Coordinates of C-alpha atoms in Angstrom, one line a residue:
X95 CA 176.5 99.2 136.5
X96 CA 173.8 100.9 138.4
X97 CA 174.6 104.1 140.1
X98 CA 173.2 106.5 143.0
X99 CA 172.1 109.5 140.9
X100 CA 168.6 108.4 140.8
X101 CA 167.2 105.0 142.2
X102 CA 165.8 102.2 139.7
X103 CA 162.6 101.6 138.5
X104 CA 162.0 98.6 136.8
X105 CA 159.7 98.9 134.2
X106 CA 159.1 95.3 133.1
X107 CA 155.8 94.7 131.4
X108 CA 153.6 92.0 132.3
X109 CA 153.6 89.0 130.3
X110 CA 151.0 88.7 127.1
X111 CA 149.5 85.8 125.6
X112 CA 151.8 84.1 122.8
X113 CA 149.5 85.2 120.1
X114 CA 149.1 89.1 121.3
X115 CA 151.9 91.0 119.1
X116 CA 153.2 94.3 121.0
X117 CA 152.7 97.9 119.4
X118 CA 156.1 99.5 117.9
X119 CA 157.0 102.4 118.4
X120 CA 159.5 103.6 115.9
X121 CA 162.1 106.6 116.7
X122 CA 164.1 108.2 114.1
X123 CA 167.6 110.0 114.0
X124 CA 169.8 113.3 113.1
X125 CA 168.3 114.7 110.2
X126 CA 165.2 112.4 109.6
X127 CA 162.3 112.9 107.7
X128 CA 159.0 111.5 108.5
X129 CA 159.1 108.7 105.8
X130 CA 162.5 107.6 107.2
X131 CA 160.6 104.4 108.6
X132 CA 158.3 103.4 106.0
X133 CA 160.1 100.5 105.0
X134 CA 160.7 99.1 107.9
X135 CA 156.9 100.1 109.6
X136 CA 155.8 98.0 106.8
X137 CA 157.9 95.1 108.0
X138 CA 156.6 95.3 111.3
X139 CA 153.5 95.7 109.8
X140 CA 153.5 92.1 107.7
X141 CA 154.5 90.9 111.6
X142 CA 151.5 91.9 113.1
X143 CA 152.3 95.1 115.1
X144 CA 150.4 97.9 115.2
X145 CA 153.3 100.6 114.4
X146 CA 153.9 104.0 115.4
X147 CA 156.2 106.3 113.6
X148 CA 155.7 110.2 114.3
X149 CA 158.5 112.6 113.5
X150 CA 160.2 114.1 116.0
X151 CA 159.0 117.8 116.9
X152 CA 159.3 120.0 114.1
X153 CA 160.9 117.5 111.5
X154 CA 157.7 117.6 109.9
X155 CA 158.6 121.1 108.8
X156 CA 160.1 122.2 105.5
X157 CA 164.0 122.3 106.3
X158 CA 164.1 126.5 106.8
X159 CA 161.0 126.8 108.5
X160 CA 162.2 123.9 110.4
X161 CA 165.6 125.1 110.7
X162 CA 164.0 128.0 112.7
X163 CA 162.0 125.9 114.7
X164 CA 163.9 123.2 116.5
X165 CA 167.5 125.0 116.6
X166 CA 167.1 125.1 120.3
X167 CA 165.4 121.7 121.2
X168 CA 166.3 119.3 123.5
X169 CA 166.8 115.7 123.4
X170 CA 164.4 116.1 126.6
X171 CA 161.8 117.4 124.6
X172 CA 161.9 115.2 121.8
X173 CA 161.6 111.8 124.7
X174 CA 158.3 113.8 126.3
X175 CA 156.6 114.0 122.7
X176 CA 157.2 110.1 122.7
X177 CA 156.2 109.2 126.6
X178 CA 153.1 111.1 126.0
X179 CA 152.4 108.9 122.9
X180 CA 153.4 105.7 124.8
X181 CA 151.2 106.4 127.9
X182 CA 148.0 106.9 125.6
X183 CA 148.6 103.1 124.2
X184 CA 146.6 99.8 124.8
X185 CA 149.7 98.3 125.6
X186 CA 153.6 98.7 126.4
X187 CA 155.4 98.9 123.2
X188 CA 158.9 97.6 121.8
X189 CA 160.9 101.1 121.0
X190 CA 162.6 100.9 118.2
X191 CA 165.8 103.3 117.5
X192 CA 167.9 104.3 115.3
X193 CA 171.5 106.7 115.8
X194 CA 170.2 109.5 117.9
X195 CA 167.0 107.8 117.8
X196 CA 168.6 105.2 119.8
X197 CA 170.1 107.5 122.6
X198 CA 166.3 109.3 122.3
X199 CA 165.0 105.4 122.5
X200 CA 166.9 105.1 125.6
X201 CA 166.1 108.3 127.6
X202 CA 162.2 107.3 126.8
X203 CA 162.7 103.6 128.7
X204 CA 163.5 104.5 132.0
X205 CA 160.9 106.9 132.7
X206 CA 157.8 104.9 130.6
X207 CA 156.7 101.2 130.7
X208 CA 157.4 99.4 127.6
X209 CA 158.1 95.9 126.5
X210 CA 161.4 95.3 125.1
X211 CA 164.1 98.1 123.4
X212 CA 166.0 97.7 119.9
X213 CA 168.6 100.4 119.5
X214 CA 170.0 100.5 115.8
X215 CA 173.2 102.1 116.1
X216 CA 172.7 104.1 118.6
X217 CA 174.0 107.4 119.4
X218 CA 176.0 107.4 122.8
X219 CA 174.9 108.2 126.4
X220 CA 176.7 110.4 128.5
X221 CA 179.5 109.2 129.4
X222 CA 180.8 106.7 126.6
X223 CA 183.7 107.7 124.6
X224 CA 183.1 109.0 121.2
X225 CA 185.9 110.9 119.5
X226 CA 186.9 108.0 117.1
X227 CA 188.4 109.7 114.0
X228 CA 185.4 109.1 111.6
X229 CA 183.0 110.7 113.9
X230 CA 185.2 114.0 114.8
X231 CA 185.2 114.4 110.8
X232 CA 181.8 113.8 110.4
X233 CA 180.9 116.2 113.0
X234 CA 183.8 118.9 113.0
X235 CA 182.5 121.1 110.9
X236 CA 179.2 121.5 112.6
X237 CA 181.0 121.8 116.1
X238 CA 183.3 124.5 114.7
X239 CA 180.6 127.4 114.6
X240 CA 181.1 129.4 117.4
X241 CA 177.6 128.6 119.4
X242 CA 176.5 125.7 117.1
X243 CA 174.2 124.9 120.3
X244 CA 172.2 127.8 119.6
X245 CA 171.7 127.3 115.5
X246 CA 170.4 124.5 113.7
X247 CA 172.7 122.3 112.0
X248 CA 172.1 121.9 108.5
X249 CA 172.9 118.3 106.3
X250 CA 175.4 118.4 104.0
X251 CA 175.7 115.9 101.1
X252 CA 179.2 114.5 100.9
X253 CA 179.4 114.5 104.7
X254 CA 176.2 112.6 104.6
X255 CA 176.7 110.0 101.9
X256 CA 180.7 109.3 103.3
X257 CA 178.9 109.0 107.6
X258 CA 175.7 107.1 106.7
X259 CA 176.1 105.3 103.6
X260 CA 178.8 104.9 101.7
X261 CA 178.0 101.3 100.5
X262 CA 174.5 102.3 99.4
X263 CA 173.3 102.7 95.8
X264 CA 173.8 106.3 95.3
X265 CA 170.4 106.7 94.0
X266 CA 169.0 105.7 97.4
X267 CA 171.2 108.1 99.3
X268 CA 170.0 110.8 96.8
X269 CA 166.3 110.4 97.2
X270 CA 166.9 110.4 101.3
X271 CA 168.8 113.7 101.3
X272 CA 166.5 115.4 99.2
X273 CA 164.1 114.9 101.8
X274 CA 166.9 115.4 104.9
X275 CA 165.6 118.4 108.0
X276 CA 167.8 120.3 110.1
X277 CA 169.0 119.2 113.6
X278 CA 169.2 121.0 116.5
X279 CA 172.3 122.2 117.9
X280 CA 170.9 122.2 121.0
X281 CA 170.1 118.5 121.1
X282 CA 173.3 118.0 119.5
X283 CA 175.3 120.2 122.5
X284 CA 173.8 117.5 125.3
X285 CA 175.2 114.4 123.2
X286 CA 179.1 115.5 122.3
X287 CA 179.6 118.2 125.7
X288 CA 177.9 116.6 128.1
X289 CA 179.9 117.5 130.5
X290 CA 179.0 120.4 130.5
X291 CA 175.4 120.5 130.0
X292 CA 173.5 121.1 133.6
X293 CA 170.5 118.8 132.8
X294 CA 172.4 115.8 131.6
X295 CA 170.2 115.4 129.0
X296 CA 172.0 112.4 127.8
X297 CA 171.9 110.7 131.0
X298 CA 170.8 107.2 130.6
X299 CA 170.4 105.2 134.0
X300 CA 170.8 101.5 132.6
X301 CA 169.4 100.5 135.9
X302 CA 165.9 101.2 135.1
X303 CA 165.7 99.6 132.2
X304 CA 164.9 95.6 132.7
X305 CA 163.5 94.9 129.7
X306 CA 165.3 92.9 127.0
X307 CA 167.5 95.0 125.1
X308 CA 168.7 94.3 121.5
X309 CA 171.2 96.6 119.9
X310 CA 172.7 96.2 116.5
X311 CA 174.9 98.2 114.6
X312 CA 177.1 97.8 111.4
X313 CA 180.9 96.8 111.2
X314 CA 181.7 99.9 108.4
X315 CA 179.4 102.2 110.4
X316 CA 181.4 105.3 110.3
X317 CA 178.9 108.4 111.7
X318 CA 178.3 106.0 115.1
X319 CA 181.4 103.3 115.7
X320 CA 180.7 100.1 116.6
X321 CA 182.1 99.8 120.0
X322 CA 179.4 102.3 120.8
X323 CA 177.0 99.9 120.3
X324 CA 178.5 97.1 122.2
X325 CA 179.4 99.4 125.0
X326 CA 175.3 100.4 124.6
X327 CA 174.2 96.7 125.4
X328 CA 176.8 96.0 127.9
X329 CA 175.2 98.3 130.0
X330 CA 171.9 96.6 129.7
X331 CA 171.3 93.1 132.3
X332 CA 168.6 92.0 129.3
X333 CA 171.4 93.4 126.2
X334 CA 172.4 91.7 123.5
X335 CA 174.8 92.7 120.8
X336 CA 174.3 92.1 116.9
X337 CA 177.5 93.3 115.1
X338 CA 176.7 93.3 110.8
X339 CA 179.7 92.6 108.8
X340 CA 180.1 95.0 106.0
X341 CA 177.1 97.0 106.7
X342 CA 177.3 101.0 107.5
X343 CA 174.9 103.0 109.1
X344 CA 171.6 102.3 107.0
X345 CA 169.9 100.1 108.9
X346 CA 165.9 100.8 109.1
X347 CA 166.1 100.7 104.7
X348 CA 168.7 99.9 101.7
X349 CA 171.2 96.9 102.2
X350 CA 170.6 97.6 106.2
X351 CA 166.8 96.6 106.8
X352 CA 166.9 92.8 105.1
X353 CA 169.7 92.2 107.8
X354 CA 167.9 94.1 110.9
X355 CA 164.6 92.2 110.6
X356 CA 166.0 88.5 110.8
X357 CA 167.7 89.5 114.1
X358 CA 164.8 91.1 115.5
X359 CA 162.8 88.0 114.5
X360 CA 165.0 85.6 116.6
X361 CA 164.9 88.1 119.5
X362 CA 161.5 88.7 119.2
X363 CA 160.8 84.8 119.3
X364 CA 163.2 84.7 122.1
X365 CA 161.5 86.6 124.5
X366 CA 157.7 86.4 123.9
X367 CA 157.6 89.6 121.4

């Protein structure tokens, strides 16, 4: 539903040849670690798309150093590192998501020209309910530190493998948090209080965003419920929802990415991708 805080601007790229692939660009999550997307970059890469895949700012850091670094960032300055990057391409890209790499996804969109948007999971917008049980205890004991929006919050393991991914080989989930970052508290302070953040950094006008939308998200997801998703591409005139039964939260590697690409594939062949 389109609203009067801002007026729309579509952003709908102009139609490419059949044979001319679209840059991805690839944006990761809470935690992530550059490398977080090699799996699925190399997919996209057999596809023929040139793929893009930075960290966002200071999650190339060690965890400490980083910890120091990005306690106070915004989810405002993690989209401008990526609209910077998008506006020095060839061409409009697809933006690929994932958790607060999809509400990040999102925020990028209506302010750049791109060619399509697939949110895995994504993390929700102002506005959309997201106190469901597993997600308060996922995130209780970060939100219990007096000020957690001015300290960096720090990944814990069982919190970590019982949110994200529970029915993942343990061995995978121990070789990703090895190589987990610390999150901002600030970023973290414009998703869950909204309300009361002035800048409404989480503000996502669905309105200026006409580009075909895919969002997909897992059935056992615990860390982001599925009805966020859904209510996600609802929003959208171009969304479409994929729901994965029996799949949690991993979706760009592990059980998660052999399920994500076929769906992208139909979508992509859907609408000229």
């Amino acid at each position: 539903m389109a609203t009067a805080e801002t007026p729309a601007s579509p952003n709908s790229s102009p139609s490419s040849s059949p044979s001319f692939k679209a840059p991805v660009v690839l944006v990761a999550g809470t935690f992530c670690y550059p490398e977080v997307f090699d799996d699925m970059k190399q997919e996209f890469e057999a596809r023929g798309h040139q793929v893009y895949a930075p960290p966002l700012r200071h999650h190339d850091l060690p965890l400490l150093e980083g910890a120091l670094a990005m306690k106070e960032t915004s989810l405002l300055d993690y989209r401008d590192d990526f609209i910077e990057l998008i506006k020095g391409l060839d061409a409009p890209p697809v933006i690929v998501g994932w958790s607060m790499g999809g509400l990040i996804a999102q925020l990028i969109a209506q302010d750049v020209e791109h060619k399509a948007l697939m949110l895995l999971s994504p993390a929700p917008a102002a506005g959309i309910f997201a106190a469901y049980p597993s997600m308060v205890r996922t995130f209780q004991h970060h939100f219990s530190r007096w000020g957690f929006w001015r300290k960096p919050l720090m990944p814990e393991w069982e919190s970590f493998v019982w949110s994200t991914g529970h029915l993942q080989d343990e061995q995978l989930m121990r070789d990703a948090f090895v190589q987990l970052k610390a999150e901002s508290g600030k970023a973290y302070f414009e998703m869950s209080m909204w309300f009361f953040d002035k800048k409404r950094a989480s503000k996502v006008y669905p309105e200026r965003i006409q580009t075909p939308v895919l969002v997909i998200a897992g059935t056992d997801d615990r860390i982001v419920r599925t009805p966020i998703s859904k209510t996600t591409a609802m929003r959208f005139q171009q969304g479409k929802f994929v729901e994965l039964y029996r799949q949690d939260h991993m979706l760009v590697t592990g059980t998660g990415l052999p399920r994500v690409m076929p769906e992208f594939d139909r979508w992509a062949d859907d609408n000229n991708l």
